[in-house]
C-alpha atoms as a PDB file:
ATOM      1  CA  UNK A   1      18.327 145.316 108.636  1.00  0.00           C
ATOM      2  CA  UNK A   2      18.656 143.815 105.196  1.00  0.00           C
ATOM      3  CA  UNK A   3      15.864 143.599 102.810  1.00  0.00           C
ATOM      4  CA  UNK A   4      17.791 141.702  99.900  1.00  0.00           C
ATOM      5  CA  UNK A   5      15.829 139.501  97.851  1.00  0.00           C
ATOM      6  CA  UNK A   6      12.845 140.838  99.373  1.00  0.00           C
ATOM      7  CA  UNK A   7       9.690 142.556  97.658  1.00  0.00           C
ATOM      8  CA  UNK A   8       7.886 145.489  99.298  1.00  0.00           C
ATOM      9  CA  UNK A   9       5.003 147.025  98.249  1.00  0.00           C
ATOM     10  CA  UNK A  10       4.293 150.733 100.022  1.00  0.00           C
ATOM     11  CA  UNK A  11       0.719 152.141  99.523  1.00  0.00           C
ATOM     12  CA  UNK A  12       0.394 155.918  98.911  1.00  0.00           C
ATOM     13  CA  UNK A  13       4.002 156.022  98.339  1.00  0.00           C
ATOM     14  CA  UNK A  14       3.951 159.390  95.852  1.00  0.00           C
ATOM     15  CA  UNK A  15       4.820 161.578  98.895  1.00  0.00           C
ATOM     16  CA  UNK A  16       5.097 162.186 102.787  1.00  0.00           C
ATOM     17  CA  UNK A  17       5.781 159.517 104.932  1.00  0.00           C
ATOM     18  CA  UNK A  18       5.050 156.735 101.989  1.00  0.00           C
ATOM     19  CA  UNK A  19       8.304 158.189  99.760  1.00  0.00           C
ATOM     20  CA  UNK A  20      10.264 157.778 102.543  1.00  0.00           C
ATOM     21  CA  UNK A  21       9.381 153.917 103.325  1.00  0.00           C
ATOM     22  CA  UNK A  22      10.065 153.016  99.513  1.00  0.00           C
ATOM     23  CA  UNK A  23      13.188 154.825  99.798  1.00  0.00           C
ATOM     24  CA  UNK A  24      14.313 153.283 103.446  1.00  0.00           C
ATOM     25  CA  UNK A  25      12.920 150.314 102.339  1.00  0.00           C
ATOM     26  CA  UNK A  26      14.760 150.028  98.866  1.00  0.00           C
ATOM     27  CA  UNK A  27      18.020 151.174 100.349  1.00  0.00           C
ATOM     28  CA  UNK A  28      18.003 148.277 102.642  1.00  0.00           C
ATOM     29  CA  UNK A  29      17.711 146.283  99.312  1.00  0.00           C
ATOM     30  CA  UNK A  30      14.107 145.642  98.641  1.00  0.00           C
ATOM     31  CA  UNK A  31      12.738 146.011  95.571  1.00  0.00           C
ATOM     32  CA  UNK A  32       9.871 148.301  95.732  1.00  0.00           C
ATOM     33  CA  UNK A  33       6.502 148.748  94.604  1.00  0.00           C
ATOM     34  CA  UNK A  34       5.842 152.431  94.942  1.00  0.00           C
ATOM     35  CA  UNK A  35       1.516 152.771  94.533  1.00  0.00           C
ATOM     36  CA  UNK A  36      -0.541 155.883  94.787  1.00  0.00           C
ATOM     37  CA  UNK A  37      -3.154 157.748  92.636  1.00  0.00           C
ATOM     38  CA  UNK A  38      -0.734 159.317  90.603  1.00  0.00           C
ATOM     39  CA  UNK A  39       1.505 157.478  88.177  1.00  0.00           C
ATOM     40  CA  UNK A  40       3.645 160.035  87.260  1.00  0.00           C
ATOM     41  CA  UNK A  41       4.365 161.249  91.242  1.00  0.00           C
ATOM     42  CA  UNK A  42       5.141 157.449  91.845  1.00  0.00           C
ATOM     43  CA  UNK A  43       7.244 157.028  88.902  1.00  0.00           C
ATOM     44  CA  UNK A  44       9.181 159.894  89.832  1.00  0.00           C
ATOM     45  CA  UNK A  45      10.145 158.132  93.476  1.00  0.00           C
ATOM     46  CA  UNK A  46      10.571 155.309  91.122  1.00  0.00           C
ATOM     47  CA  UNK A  47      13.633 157.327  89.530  1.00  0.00           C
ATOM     48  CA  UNK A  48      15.120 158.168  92.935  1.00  0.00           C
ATOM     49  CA  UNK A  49      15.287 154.687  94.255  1.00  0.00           C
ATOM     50  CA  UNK A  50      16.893 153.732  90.607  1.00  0.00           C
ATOM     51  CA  UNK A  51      19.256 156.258  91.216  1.00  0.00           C
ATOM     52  CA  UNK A  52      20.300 155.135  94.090  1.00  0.00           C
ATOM     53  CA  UNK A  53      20.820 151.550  92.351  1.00  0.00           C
ATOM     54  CA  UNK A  54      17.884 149.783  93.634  1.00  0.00           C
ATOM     55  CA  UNK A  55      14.674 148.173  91.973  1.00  0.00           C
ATOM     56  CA  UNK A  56      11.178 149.945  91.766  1.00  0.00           C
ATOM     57  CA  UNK A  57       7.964 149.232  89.844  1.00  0.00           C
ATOM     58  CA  UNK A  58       5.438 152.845  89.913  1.00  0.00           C
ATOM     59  CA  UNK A  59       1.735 151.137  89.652  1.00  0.00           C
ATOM     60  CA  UNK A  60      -1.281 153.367  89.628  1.00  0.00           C
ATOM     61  CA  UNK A  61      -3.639 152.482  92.363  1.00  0.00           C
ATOM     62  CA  UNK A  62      -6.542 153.621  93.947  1.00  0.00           C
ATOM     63  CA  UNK A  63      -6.716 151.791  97.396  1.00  0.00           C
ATOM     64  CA  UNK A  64     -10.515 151.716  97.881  1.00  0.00           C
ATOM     65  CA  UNK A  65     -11.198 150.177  94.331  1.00  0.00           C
ATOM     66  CA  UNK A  66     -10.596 146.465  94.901  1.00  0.00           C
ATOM     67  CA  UNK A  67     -10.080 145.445  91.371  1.00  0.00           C
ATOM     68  CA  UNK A  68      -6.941 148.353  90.937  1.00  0.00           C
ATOM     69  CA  UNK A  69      -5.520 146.509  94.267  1.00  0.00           C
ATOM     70  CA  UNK A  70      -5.804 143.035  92.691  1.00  0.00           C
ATOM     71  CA  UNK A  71      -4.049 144.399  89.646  1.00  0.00           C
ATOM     72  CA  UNK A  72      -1.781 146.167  91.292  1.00  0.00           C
ATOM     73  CA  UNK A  73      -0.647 142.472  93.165  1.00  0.00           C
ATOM     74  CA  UNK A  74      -0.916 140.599  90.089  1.00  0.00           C
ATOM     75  CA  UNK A  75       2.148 143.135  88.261  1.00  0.00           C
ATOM     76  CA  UNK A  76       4.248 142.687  91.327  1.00  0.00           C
ATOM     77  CA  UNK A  77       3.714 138.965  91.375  1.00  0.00           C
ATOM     78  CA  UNK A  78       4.680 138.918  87.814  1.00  0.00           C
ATOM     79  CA  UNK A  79       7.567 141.136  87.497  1.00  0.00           C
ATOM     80  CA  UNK A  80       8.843 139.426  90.943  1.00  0.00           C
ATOM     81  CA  UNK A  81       7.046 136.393  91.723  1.00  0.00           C
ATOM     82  CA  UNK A  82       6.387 137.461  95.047  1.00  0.00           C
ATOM     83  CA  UNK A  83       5.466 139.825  98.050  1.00  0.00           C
ATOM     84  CA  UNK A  84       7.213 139.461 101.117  1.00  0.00           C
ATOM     85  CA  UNK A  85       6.579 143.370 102.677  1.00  0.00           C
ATOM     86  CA  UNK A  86       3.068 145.426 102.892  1.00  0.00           C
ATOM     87  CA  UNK A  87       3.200 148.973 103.957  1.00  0.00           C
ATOM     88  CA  UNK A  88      -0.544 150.027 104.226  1.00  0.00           C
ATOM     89  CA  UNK A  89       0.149 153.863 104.064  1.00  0.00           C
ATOM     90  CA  UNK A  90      -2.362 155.345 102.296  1.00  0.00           C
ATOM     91  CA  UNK A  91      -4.488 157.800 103.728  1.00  0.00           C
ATOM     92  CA  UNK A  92      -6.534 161.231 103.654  1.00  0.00           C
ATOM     93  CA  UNK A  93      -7.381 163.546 106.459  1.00  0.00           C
ATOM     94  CA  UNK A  94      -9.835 166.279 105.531  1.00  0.00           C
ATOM     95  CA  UNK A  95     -11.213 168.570 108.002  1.00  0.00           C
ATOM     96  CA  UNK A  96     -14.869 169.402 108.848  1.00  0.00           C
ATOM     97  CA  UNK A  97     -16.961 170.040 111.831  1.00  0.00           C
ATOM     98  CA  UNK A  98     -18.847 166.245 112.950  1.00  0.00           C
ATOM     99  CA  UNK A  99     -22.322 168.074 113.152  1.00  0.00           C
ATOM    100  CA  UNK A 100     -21.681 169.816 109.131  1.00  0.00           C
ATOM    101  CA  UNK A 101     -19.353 166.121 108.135  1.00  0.00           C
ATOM    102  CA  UNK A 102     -21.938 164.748 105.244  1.00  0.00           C
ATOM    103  CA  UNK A 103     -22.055 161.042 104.656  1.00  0.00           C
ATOM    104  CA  UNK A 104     -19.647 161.097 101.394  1.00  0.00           C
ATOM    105  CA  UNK A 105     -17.181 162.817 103.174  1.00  0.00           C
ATOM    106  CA  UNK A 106     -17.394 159.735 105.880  1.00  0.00           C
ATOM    107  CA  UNK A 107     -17.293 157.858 103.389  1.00  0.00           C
ATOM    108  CA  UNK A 108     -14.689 158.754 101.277  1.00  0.00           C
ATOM    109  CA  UNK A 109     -12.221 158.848 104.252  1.00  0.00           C
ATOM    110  CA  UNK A 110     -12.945 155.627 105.342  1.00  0.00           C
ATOM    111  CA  UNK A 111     -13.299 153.486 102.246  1.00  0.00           C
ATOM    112  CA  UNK A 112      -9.491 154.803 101.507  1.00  0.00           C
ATOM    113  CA  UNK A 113      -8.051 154.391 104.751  1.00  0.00           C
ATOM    114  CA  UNK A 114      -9.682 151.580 106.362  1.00  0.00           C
ATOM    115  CA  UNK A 115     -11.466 149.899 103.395  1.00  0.00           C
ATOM    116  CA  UNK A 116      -8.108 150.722 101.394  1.00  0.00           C
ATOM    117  CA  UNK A 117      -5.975 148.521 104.285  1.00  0.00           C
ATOM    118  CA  UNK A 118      -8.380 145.814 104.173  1.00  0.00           C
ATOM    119  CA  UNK A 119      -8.226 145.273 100.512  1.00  0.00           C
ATOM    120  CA  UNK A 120      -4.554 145.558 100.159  1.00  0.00           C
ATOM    121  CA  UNK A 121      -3.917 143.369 102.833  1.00  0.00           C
ATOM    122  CA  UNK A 122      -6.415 140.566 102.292  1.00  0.00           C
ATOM    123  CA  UNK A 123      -4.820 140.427  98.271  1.00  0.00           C
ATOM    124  CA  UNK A 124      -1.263 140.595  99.877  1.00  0.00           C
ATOM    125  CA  UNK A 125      -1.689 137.745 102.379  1.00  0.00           C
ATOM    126  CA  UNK A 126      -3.249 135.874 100.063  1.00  0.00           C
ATOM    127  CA  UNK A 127       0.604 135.047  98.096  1.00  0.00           C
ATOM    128  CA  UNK A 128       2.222 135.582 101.697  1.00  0.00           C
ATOM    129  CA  UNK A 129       0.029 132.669 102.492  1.00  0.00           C
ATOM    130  CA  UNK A 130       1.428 130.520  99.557  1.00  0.00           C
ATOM    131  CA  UNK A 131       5.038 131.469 100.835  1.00  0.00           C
ATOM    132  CA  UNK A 132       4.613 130.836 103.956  1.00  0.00           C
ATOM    133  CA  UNK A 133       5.730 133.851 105.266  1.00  0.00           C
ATOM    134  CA  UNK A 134       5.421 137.994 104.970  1.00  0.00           C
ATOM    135  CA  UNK A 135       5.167 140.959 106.783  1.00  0.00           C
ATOM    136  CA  UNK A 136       2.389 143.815 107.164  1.00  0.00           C
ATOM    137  CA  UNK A 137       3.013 147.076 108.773  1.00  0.00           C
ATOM    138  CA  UNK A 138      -0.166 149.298 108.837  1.00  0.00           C
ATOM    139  CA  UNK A 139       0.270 152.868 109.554  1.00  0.00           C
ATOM    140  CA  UNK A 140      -2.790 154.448 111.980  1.00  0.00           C
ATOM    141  CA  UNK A 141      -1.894 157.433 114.074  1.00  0.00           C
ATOM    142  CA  UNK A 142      -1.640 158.519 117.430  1.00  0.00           C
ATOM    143  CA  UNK A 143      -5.690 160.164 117.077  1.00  0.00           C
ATOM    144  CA  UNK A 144      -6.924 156.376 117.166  1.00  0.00           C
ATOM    145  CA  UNK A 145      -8.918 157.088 120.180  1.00  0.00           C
ATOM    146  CA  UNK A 146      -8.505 154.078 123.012  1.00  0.00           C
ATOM    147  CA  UNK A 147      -4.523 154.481 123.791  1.00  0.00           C
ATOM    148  CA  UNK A 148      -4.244 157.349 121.866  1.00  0.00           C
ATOM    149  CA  UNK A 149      -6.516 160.792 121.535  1.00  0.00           C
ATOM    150  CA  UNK A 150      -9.028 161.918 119.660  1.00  0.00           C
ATOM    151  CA  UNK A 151      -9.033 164.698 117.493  1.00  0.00           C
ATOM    152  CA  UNK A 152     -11.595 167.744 116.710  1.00  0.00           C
ATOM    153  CA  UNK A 153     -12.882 167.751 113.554  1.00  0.00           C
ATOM    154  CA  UNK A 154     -11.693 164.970 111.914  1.00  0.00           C
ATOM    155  CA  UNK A 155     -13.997 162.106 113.145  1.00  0.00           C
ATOM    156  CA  UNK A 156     -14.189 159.915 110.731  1.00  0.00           C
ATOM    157  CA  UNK A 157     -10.123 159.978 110.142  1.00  0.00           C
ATOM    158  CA  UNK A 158      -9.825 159.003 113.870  1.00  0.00           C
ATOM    159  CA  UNK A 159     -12.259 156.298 113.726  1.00  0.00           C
ATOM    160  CA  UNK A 160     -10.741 154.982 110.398  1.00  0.00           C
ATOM    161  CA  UNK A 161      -7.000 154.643 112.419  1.00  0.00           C
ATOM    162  CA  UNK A 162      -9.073 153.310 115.274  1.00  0.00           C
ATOM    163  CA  UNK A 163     -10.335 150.710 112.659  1.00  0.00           C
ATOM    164  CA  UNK A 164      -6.661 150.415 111.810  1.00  0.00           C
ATOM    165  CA  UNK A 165      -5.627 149.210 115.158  1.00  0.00           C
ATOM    166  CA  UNK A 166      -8.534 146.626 115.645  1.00  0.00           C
ATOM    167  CA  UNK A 167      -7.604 145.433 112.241  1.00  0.00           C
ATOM    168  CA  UNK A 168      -3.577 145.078 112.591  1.00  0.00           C
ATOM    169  CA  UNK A 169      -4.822 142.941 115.979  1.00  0.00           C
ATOM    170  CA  UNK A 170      -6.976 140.305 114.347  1.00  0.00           C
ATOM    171  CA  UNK A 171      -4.843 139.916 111.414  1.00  0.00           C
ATOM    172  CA  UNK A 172      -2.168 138.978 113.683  1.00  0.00           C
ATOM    173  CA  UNK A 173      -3.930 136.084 115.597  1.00  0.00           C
ATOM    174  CA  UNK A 174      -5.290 134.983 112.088  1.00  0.00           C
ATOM    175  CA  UNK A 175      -1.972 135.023 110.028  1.00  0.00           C
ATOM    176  CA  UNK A 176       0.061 134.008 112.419  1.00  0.00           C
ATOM    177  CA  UNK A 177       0.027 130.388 111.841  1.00  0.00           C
ATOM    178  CA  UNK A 178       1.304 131.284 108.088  1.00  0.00           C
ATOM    179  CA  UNK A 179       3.996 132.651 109.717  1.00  0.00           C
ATOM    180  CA  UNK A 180       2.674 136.342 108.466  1.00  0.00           C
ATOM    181  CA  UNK A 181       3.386 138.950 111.288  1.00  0.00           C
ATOM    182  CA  UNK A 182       1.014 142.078 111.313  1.00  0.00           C
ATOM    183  CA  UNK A 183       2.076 145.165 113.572  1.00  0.00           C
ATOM    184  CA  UNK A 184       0.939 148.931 113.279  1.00  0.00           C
ATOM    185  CA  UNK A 185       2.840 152.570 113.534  1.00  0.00           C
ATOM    186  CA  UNK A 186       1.085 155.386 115.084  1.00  0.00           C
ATOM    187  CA  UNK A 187       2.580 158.488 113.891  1.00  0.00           C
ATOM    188  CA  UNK A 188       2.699 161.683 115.820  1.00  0.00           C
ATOM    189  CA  UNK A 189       2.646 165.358 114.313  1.00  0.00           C
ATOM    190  CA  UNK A 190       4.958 164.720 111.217  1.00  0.00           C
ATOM    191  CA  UNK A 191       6.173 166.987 108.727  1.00  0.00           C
ATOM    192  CA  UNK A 192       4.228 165.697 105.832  1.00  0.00           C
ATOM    193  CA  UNK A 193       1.657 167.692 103.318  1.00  0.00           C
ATOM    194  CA  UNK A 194      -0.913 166.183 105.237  1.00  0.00           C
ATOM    195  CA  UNK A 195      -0.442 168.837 108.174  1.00  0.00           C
ATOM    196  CA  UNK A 196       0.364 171.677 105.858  1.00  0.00           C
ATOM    197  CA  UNK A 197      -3.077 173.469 106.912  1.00  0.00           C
ATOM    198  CA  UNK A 198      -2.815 173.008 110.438  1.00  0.00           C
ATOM    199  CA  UNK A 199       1.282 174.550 110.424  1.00  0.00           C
ATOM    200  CA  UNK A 200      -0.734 177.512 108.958  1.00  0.00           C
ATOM    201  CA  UNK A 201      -2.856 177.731 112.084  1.00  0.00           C
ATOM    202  CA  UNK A 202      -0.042 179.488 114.358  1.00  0.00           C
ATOM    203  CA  UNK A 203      -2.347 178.848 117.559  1.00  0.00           C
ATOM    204  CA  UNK A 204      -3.274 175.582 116.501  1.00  0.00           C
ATOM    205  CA  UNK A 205      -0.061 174.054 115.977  1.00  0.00           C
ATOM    206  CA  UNK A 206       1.525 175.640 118.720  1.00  0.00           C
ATOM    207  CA  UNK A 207      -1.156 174.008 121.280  1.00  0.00           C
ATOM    208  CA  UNK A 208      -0.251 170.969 119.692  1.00  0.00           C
ATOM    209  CA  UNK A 209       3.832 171.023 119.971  1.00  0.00           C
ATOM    210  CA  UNK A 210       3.116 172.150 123.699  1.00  0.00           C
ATOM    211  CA  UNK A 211       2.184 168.830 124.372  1.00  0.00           C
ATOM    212  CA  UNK A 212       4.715 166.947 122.750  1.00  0.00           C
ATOM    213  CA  UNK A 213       7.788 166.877 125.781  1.00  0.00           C
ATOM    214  CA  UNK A 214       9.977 167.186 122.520  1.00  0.00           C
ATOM    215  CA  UNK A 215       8.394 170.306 121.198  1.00  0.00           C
ATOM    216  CA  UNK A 216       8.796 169.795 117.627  1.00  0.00           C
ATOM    217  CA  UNK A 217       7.320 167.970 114.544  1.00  0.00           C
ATOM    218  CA  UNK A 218       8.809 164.878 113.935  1.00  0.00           C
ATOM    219  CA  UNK A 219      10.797 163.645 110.564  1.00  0.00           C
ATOM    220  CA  UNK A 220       8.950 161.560 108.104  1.00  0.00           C
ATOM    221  CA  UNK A 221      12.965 159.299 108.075  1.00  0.00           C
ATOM    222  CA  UNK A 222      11.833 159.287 111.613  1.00  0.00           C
ATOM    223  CA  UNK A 223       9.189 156.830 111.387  1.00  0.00           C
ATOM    224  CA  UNK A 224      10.479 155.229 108.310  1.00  0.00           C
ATOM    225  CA  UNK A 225      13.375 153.749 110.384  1.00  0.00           C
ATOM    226  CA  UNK A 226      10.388 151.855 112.317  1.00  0.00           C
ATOM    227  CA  UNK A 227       8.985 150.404 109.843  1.00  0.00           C
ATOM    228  CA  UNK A 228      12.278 149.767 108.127  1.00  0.00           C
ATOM    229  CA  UNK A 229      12.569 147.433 111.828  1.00  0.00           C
ATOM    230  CA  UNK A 230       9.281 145.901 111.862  1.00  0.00           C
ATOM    231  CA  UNK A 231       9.590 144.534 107.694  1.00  0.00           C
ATOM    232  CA  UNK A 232      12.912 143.146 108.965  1.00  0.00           C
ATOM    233  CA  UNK A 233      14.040 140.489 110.740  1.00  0.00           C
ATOM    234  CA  UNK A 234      15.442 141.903 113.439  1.00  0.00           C
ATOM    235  CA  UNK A 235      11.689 141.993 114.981  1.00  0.00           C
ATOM    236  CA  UNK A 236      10.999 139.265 113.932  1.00  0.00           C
ATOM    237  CA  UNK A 237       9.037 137.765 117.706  1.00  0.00           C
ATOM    238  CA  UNK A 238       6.732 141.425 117.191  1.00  0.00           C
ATOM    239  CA  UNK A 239       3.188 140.703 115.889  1.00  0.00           C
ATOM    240  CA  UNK A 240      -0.461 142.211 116.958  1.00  0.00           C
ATOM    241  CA  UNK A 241       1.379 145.220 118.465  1.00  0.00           C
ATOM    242  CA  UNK A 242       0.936 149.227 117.751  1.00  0.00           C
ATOM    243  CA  UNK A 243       4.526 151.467 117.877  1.00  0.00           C
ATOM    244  CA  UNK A 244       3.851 155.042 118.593  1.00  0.00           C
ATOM    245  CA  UNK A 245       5.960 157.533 116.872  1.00  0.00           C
ATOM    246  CA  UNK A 246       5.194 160.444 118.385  1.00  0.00           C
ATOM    247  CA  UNK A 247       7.641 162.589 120.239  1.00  0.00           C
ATOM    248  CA  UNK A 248       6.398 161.223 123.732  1.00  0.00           C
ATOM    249  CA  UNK A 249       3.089 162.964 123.295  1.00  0.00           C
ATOM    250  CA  UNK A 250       1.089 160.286 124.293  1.00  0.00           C
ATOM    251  CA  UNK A 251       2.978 159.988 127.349  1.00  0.00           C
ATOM    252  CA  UNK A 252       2.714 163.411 128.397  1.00  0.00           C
END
């Protein structure tokens, strides 16, 4: 799976399952825009990949301000003169109760991780187009409701990686003919920050592994070797379709 020559550009990329894409991805040989609210955290991943002799560019970027995406595509255009990768991986899960959720919380959850995708990826296919060719990989989870399950208290995070999956699907059929492939990755339980509050909840977590036939949390290297497939060309005949991550919970 070699990403030489290529440029990636992974969204929340400061920590979690993002750091690992830039890293899988930059190992591989791209060089790698690592984005997320905090310049310093992404400049820091920046250093790592460096280290490891590959490329990186930290850019501060809020994914639900449209004009901080733009920019964001412009530097990489610039400093590269293209895009050829899109890792939508930004996200937030906060939980509260549905009936006590207010409308900013909604909000605010989906204007980063539905909204956020959106943006990104309309100012991303918009050079793919020009080259004729790229590669999107959104990242939704396995509480997308349909296929997968939904969640207690966090409604409006399972309805924005719902939105995620509808999304990935139509972007497919429309970019196809520029001969842009779109796909999705449904993570599991996976040992990011994101879950630290629910590893905290003994009873809660352990409900949760008993359903996964593998009983334990997955790796975040776990799913970045998926996407690390999906940017390459080894899949390249995959577009429109969602990859679940998960430990076979879904299955079980």
């Amino acid at each position: 799976m070699d990403l030489k020559g290529k440029v990636a550009i992974i969204t929340g990329a400061r920590r979690g399952m993002g750091r690992t894409h830039a890293l899988a991805l930059a190992k591989a040989g791209a060089k790698v825009v690592v984005s997320d609210i905090s310049l310093e955290d992404c400049q820091k991943v920046a250093k790592e990949i460096e280290k490891q002799k590959g490329e990186a560019l930290a850019v501060k970027c809020d994914v639900s301000k449209k004009e901080e995406v733009d920019k964001m595509i412009q530097m990489a255009v610039s400093k590269w003169g293209r895009i050829d990768i899109l890792v939508n991986n930004a996200g937030i899960c906060q939980f509260k109760p549905f009936l006590e959720m207010t409308e900013k919380e909604w909000d605010l959850t989906l204007d980063i991780n539905l909204k956020g995708y959106f943006f990104c990826a309309q100012a991303v296919a918009k050079q793919m187009v020009k080259q004729k060719s790229g590669v999107i990989v959104n990242i939704a989870s396995v509480a997308m409701g349909q296929q997968g399950i939904g969640f207690p208290n966090i409604a409006h995070y399972c309805a924005s990686k719902g939105g995620i999956v509808g999304l990935t699907e139509a972007l497919a059929i429309e970019l196809a003919p520029y001969n842009i492939r779109v796909n999705a990755v449904s993570p599991g339980m996976i040992e990011t920050p994101m879950i630290s509050s629910v590893k905290q909840d003994k009873k809660t977590i352990e409900a949760i592994l008993s359903r996964v036939p593998l009983r334990r949390v997955g790796r975040p290297e776990e799913v970045s070797n998926l996407v690390l497939f999906l940017v390459s060309e080894d899949s390249s005949y995959i577009t429109g379709s969602t990859v679940v991550v998960d430990g076979g919970w879904l299955a079980a």
